[in-house]
PDB file of C-alpha atoms in Angstrom:
ATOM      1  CA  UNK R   1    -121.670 -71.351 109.741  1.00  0.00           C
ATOM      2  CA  UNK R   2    -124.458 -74.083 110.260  1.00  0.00           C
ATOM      3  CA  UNK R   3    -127.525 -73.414 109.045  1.00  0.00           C
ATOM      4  CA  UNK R   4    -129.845 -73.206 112.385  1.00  0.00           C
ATOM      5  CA  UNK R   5    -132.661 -76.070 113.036  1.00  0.00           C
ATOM      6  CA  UNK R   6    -135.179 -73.579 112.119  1.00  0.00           C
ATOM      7  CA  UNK R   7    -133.731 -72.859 108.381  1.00  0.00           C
ATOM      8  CA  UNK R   8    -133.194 -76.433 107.632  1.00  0.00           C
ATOM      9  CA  UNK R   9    -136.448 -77.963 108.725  1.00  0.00           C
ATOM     10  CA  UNK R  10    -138.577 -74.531 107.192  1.00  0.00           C
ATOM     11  CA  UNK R  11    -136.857 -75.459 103.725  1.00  0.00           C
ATOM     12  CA  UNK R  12    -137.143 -79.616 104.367  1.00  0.00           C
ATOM     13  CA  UNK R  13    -140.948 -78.164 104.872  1.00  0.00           C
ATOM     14  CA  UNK R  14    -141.248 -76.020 102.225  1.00  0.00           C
ATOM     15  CA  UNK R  15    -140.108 -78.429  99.379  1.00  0.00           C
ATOM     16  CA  UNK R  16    -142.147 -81.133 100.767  1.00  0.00           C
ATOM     17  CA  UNK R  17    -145.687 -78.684 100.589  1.00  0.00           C
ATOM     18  CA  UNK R  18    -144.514 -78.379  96.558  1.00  0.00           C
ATOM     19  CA  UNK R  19    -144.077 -82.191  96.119  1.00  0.00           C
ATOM     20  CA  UNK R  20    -146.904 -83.041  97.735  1.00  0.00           C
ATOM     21  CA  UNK R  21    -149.506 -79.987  96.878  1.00  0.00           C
ATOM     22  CA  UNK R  22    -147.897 -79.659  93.110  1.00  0.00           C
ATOM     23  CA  UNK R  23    -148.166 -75.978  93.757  1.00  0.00           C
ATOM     24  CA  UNK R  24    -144.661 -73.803  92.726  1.00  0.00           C
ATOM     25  CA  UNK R  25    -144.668 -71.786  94.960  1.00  0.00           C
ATOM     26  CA  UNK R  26    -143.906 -72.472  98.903  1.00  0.00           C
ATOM     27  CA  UNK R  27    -142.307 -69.681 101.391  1.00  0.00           C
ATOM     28  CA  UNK R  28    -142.065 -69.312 105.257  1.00  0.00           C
ATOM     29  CA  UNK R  29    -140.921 -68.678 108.570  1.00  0.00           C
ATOM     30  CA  UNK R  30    -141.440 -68.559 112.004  1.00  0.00           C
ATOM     31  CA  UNK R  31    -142.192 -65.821 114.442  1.00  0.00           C
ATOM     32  CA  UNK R  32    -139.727 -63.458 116.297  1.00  0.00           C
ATOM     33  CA  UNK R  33    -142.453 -62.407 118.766  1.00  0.00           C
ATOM     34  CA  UNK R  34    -146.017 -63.078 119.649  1.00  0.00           C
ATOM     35  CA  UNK R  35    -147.335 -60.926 117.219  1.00  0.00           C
ATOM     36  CA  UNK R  36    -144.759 -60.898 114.298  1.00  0.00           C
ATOM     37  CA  UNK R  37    -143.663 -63.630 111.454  1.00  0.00           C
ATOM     38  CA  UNK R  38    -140.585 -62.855 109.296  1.00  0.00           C
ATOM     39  CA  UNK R  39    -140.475 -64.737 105.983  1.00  0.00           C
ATOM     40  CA  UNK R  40    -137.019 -66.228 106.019  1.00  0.00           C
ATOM     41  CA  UNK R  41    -137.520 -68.735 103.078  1.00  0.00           C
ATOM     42  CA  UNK R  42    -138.837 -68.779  99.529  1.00  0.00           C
ATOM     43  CA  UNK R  43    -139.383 -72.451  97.587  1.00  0.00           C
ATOM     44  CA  UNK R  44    -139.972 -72.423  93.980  1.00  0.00           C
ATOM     45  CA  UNK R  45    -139.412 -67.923  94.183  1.00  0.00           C
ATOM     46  CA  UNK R  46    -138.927 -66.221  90.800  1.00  0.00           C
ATOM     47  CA  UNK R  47    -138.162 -62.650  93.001  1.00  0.00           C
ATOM     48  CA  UNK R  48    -136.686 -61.899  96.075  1.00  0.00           C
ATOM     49  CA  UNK R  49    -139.793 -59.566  97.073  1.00  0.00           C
ATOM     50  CA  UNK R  50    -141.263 -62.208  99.958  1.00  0.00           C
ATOM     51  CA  UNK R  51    -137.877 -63.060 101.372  1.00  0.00           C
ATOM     52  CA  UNK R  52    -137.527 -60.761 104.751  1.00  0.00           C
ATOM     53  CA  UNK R  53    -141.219 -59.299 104.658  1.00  0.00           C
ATOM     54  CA  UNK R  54    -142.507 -59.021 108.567  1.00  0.00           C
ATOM     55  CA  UNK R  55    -145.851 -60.768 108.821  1.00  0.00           C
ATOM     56  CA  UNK R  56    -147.859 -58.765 111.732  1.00  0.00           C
ATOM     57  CA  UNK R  57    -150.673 -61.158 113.395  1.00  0.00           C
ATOM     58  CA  UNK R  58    -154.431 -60.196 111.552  1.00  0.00           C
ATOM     59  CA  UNK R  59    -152.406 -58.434 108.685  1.00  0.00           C
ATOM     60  CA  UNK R  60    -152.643 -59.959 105.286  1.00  0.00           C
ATOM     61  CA  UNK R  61    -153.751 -64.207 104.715  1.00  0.00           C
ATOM     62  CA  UNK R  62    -150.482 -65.278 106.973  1.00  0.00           C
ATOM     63  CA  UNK R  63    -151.406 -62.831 109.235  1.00  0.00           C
ATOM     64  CA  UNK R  64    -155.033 -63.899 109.543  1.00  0.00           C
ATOM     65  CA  UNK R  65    -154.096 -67.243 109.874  1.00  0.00           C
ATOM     66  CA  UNK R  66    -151.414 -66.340 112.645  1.00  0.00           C
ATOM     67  CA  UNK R  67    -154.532 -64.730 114.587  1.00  0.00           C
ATOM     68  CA  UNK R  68    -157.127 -67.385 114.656  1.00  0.00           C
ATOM     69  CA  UNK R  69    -154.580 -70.152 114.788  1.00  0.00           C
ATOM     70  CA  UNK R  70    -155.661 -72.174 111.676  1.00  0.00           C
ATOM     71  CA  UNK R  71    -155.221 -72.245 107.922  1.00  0.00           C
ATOM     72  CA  UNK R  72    -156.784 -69.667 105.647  1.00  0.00           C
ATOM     73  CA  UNK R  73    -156.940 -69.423 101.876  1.00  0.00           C
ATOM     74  CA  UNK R  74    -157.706 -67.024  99.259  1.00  0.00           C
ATOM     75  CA  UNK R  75    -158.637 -67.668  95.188  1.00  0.00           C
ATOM     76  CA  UNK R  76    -157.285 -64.435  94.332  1.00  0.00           C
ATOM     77  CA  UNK R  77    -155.301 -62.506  96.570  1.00  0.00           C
ATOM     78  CA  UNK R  78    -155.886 -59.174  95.135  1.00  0.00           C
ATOM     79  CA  UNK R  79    -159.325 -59.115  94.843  1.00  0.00           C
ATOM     80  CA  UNK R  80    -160.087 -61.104  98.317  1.00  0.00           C
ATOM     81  CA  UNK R  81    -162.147 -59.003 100.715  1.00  0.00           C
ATOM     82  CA  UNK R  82    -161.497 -61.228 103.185  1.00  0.00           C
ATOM     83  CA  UNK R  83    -158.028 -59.874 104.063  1.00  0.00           C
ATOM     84  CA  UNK R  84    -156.428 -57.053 104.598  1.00  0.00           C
ATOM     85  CA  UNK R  85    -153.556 -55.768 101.992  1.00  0.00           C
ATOM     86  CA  UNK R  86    -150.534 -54.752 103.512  1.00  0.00           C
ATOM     87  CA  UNK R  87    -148.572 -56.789 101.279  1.00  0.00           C
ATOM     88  CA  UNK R  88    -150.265 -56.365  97.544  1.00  0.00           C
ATOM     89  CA  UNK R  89    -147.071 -55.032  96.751  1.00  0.00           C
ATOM     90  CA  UNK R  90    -145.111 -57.689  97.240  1.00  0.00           C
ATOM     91  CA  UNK R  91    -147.370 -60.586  96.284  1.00  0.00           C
ATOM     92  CA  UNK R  92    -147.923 -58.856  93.173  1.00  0.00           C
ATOM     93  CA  UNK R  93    -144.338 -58.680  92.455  1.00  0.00           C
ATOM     94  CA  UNK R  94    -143.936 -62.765  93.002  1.00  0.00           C
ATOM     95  CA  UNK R  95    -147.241 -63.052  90.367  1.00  0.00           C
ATOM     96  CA  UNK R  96    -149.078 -64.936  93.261  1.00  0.00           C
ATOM     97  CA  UNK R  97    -153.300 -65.295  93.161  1.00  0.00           C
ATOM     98  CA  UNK R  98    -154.152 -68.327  95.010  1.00  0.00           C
ATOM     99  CA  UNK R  99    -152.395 -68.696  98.435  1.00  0.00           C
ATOM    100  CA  UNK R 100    -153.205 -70.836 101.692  1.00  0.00           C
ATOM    101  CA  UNK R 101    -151.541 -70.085 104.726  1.00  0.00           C
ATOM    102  CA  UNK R 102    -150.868 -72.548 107.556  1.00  0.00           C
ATOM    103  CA  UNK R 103    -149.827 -71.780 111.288  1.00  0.00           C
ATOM    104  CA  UNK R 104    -147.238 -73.687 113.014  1.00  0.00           C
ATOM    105  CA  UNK R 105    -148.411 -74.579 116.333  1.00  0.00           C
ATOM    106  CA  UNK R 106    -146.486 -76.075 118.986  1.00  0.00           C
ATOM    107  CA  UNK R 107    -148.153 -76.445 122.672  1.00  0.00           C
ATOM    108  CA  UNK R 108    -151.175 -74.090 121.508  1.00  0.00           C
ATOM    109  CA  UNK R 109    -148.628 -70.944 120.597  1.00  0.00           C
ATOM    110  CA  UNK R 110    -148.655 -70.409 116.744  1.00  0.00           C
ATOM    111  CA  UNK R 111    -144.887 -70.622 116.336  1.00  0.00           C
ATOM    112  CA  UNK R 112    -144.516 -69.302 112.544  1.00  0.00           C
ATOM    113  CA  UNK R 113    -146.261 -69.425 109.316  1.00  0.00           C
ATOM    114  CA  UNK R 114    -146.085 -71.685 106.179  1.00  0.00           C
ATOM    115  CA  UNK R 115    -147.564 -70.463 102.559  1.00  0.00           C
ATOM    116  CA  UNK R 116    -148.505 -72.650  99.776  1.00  0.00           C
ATOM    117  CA  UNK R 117    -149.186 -70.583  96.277  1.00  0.00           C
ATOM    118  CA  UNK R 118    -150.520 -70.403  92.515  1.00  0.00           C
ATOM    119  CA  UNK R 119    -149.511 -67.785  89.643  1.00  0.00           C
ATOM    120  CA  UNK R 120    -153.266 -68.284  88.814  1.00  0.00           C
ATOM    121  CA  UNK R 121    -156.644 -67.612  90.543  1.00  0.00           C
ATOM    122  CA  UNK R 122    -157.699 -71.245  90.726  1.00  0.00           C
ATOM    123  CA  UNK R 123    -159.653 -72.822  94.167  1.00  0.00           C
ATOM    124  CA  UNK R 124    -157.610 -74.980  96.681  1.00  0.00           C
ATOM    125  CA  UNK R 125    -159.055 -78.487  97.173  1.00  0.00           C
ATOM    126  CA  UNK R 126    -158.684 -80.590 100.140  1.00  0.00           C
ATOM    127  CA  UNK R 127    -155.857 -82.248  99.166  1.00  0.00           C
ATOM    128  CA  UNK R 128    -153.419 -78.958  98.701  1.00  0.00           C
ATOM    129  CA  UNK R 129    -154.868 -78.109 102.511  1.00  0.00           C
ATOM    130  CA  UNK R 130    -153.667 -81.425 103.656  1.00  0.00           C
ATOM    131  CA  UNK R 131    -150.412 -81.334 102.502  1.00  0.00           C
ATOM    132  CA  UNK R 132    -149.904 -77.722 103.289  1.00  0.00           C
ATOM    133  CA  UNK R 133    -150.802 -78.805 106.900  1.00  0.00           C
ATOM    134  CA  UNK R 134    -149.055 -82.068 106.696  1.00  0.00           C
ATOM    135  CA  UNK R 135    -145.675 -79.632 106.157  1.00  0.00           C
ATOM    136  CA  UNK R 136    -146.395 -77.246 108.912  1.00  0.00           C
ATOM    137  CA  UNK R 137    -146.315 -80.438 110.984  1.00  0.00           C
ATOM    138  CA  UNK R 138    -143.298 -81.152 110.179  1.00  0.00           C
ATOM    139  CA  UNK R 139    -141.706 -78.088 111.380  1.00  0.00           C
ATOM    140  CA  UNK R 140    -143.751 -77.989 114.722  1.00  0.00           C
ATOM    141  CA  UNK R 141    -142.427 -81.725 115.560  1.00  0.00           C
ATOM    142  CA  UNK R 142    -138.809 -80.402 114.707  1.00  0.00           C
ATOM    143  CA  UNK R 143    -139.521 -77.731 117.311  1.00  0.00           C
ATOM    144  CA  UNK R 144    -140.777 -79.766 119.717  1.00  0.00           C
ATOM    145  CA  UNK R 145    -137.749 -82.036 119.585  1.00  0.00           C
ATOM    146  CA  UNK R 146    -135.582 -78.252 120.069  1.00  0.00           C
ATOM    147  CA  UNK R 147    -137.677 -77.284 122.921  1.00  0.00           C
ATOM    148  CA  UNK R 148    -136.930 -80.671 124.859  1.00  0.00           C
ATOM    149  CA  UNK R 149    -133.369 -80.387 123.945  1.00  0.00           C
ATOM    150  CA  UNK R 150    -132.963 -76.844 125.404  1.00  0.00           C
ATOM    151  CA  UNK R 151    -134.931 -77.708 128.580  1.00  0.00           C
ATOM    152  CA  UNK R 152    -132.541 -80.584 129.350  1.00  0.00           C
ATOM    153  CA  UNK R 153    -129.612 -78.959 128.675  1.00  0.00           C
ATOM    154  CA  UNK R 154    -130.033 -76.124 130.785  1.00  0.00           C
ATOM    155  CA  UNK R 155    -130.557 -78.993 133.316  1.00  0.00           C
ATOM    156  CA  UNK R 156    -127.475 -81.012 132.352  1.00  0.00           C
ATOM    157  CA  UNK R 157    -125.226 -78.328 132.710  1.00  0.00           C
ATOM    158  CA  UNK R 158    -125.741 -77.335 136.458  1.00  0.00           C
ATOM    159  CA  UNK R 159    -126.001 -81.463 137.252  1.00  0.00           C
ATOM    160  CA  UNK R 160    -122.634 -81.750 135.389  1.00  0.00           C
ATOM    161  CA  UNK R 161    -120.865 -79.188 136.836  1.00  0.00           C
ATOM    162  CA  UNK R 162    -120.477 -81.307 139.936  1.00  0.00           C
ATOM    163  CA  UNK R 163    -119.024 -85.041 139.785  1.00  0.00           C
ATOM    164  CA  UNK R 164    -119.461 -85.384 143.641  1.00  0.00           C
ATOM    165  CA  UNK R 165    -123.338 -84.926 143.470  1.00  0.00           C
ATOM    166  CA  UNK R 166    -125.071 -87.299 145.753  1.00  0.00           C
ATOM    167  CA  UNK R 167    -125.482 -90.774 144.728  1.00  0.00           C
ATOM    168  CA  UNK R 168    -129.444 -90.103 144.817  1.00  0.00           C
ATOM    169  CA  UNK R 169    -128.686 -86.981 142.151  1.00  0.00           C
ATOM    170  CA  UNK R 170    -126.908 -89.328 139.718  1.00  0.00           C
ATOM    171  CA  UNK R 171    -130.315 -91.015 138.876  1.00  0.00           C
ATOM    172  CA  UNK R 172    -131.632 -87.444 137.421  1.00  0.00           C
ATOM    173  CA  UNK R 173    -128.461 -87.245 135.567  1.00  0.00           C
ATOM    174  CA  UNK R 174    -128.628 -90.967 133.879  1.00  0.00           C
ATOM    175  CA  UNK R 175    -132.163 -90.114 133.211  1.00  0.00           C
ATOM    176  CA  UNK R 176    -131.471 -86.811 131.200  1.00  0.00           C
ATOM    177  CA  UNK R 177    -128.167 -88.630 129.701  1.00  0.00           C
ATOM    178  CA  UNK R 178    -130.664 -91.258 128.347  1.00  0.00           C
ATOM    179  CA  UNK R 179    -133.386 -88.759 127.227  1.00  0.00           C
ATOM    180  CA  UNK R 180    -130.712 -86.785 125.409  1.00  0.00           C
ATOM    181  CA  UNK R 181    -128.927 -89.696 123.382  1.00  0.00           C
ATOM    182  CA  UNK R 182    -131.980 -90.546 121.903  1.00  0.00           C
ATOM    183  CA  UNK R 183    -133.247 -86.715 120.872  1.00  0.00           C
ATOM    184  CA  UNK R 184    -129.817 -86.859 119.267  1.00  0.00           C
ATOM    185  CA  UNK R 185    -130.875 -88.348 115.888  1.00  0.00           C
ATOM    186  CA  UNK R 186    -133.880 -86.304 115.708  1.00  0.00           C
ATOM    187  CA  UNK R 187    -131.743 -82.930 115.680  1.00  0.00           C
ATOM    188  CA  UNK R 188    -130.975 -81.836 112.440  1.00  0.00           C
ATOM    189  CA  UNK R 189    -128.977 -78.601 113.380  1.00  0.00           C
ATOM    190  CA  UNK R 190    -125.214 -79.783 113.528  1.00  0.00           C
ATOM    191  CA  UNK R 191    -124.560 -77.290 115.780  1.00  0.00           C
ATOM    192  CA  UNK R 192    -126.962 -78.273 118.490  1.00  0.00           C
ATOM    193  CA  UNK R 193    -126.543 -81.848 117.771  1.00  0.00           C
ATOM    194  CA  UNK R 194    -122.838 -81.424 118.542  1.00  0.00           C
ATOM    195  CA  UNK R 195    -123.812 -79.772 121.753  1.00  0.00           C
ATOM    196  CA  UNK R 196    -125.970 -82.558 122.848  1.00  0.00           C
ATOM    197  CA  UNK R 197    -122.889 -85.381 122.173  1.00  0.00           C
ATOM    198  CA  UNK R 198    -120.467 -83.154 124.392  1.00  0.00           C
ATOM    199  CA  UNK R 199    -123.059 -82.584 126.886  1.00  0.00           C
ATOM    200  CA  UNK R 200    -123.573 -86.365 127.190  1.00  0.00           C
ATOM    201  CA  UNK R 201    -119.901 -87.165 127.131  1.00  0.00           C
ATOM    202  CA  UNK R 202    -119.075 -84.887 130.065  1.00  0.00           C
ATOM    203  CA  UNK R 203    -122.442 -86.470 131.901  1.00  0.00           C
ATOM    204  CA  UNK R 204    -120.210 -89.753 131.431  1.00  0.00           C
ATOM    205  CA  UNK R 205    -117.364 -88.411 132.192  1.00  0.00           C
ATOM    206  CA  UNK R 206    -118.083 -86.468 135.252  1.00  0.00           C
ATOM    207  CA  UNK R 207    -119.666 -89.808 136.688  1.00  0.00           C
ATOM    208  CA  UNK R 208    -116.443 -92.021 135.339  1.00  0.00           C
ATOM    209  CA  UNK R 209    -113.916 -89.289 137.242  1.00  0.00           C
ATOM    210  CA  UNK R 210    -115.513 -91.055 140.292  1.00  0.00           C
ATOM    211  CA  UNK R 211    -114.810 -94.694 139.574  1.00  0.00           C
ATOM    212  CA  UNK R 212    -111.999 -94.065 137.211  1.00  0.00           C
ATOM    213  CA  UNK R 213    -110.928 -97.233 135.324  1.00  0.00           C
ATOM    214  CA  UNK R 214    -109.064 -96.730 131.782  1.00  0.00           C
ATOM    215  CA  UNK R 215    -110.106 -97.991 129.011  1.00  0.00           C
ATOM    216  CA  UNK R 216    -109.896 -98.115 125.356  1.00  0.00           C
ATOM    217  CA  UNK R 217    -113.269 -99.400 124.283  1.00  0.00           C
ATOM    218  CA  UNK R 218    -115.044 -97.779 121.285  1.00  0.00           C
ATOM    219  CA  UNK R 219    -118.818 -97.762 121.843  1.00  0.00           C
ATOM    220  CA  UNK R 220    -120.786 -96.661 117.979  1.00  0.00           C
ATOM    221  CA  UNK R 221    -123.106 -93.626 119.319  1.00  0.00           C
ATOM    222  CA  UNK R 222    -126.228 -96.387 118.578  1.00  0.00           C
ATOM    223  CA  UNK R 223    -124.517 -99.031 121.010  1.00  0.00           C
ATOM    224  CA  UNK R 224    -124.581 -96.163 123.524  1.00  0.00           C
ATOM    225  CA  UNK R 225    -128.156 -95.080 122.949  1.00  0.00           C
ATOM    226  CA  UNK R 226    -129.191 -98.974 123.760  1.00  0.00           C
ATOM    227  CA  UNK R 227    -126.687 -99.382 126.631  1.00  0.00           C
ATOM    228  CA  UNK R 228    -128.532 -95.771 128.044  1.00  0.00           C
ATOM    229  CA  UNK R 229    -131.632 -97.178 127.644  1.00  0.00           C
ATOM    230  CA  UNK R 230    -130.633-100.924 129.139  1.00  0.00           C
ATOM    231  CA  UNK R 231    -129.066 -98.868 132.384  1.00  0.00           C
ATOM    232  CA  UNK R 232    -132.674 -97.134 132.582  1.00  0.00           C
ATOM    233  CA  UNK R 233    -134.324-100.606 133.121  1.00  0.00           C
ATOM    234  CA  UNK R 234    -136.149-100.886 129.613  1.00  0.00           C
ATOM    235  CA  UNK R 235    -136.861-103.805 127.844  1.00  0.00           C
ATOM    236  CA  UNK R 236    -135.892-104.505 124.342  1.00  0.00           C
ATOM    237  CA  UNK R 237    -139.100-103.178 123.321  1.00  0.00           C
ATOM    238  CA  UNK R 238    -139.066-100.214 124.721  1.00  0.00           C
ATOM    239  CA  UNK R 239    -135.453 -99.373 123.672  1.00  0.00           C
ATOM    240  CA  UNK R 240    -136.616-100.050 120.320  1.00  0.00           C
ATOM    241  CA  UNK R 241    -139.833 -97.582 120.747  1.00  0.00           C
ATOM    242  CA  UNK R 242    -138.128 -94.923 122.439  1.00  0.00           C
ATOM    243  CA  UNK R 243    -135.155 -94.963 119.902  1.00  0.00           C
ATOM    244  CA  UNK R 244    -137.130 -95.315 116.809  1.00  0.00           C
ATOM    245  CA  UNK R 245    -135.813 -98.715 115.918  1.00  0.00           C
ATOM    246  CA  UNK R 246    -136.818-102.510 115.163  1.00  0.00           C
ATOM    247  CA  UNK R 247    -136.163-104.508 118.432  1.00  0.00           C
ATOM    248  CA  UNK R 248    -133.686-106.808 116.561  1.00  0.00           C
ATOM    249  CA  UNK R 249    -131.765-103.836 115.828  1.00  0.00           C
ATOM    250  CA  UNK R 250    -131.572-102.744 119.247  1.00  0.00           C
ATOM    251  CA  UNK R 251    -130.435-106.510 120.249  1.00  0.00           C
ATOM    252  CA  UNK R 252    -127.426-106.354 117.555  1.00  0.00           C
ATOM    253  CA  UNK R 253    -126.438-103.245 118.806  1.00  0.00           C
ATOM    254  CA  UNK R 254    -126.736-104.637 122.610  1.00  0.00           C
ATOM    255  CA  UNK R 255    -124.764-108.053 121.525  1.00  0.00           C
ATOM    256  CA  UNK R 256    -121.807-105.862 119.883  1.00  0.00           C
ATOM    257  CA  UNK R 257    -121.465-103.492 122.793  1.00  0.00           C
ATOM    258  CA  UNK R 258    -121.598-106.448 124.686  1.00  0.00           C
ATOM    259  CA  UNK R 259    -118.959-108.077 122.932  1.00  0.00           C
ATOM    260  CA  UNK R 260    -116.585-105.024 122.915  1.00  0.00           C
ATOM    261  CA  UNK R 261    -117.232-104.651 126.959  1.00  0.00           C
ATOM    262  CA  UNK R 262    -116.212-108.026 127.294  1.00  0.00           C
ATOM    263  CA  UNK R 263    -119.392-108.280 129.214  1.00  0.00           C
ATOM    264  CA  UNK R 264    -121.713-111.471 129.214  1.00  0.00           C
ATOM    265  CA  UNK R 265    -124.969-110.026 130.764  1.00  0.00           C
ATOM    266  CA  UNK R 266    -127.086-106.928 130.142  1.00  0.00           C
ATOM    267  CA  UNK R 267    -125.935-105.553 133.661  1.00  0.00           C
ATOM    268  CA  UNK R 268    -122.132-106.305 133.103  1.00  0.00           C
ATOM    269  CA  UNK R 269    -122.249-104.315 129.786  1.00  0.00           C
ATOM    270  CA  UNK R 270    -123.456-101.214 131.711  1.00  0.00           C
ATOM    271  CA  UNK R 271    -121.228-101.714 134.700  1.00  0.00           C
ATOM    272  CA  UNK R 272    -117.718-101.650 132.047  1.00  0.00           C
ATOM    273  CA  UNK R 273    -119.454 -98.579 130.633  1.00  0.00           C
ATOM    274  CA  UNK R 274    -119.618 -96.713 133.426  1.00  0.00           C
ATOM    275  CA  UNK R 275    -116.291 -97.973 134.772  1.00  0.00           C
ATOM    276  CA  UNK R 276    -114.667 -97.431 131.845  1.00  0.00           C
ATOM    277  CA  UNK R 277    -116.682 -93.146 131.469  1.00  0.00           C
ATOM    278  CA  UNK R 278    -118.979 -94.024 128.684  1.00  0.00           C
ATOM    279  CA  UNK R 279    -122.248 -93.744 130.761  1.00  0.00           C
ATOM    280  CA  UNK R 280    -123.055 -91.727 133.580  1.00  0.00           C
TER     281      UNK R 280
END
């Protein structure tokens, strides 16, 4: 089974905060409520005694750190009187002193927890706080990209469902087509990303049943992200912004859809590519 977005990205994070902190020792993981953290994965682990301890919000360094929201460190975690010690145990088994903690916060809700360690009681500069933060970033903007994902796909499937909508309704549903396309790359979880593509290819469908017109063109899914974004009214420019690429690209990729269309204008293209079920 596909590892979920949340594994992936936590373990993307995790090896990044030992790159870029040089400490060898990173674990983490997000919360299952609003009080609760579960660590789900170890980085750089000589035991299995973190992996699957509960993190309860004001309990312990992660748990402090949960509570107020921002990173907290500790020179020696045994000796700290600054935390509580639920979890001695278990950091003593992994051999850990010095630990930070960072929260993941997405839209002001701490959304899980990301720990950066030493086997020896040594003080964390600045620049082991900045890349411990720098990798709890990274998983926040992964689940900010999930969030928007989710909230248009609950809204694609109800405007799919119904290829007679009123003309006025097929605006929303080019809009969401476009938005989703270009979250597509972002998604790392092959699961959801393959959601997203059959999503968008019954929005273009359900809209081509209308007008149907066969056709055996083969659009690459980056000539369809432009052509979504050209049908939306954006320039080059902003095609290029809102895709993450270098406006020449996003002309190349115009020109050959363009080309396999048969089409000689920017309107044309996106006329044959809704005629022929390819956009919405």
């Amino acid at each position: 089974m596909p590892e979920s977005v949340d594994a992936v990205e936590m373990q993307r994070a995790l090896l990044r905060l030992r790159r870029t902190s040089g400490l060898p020792v990173a674990f983490g993981g997000l919360l299952s409520d609003a009080r609760h953290a579960r660590i789900a994965e170890l980085n750089g682990a000589q035991t299995s005694a973190l992996r699957g301890l509960v993190i309860s919000a004001g309990s312990g360094l992660g748990g402090k750190s949960i509570a107020l929201s921002r990173p907290c460190a500790v020179t020696d975690y045994h000796s700290s009187r600054h935390i509580s010690h639920e979890y001695d145990l278990a950091v003593a088994a992994e051999g850990l002193r010095s630990v930070v903690a960072v929260p993941v916060v997405v839209r002001r809700k701490v959304r899980g927890v990301l720990y950066g360690a030493l086997r020896s009681p040594i003080t964390l500069g600045d620049r082991t706080f900045d890349a411990a933060v720098a990798a709890a970033r990274d998983v926040e903007q992964a689940l900010v990209v999930r969030d928007e994902v989710q909230q248009l796909l609950a809204v694609t499937r109800e405007q799919v469902t119904d290829p007679r909508a009123a003309p006025e309704a097929w605006e929303d549903v080019r809009e969401a087509h476009r938005e989703l396309r270009a979250l597509v790359p972002k998604v790392i979880d092959p699961a959801l990303r393959d959601e997203l593509l059959a999503v968008c290819g019954r929005l273009a469908s359900a809209a081509g049943a209308r007008t149907p017109q066969p056709c055996d063109v083969k659009l690459a899914p980056r000539e369809l992200d432009v052509l979504a974004c050209v049908a939306a009214g954006t320039t080059n420019a902003v095609a290029a912004e809102r895709l993450g690429l270098r406006p020449e690209t996003v002309k190349g990729y115009l020109r050959s859809a363009m080309r396999k269309l048969g089409a000689h204008t920017r309107l044309e293209a996106v006329v044959a590519a809704r005629r022929a079920g390819l956009l919405p």
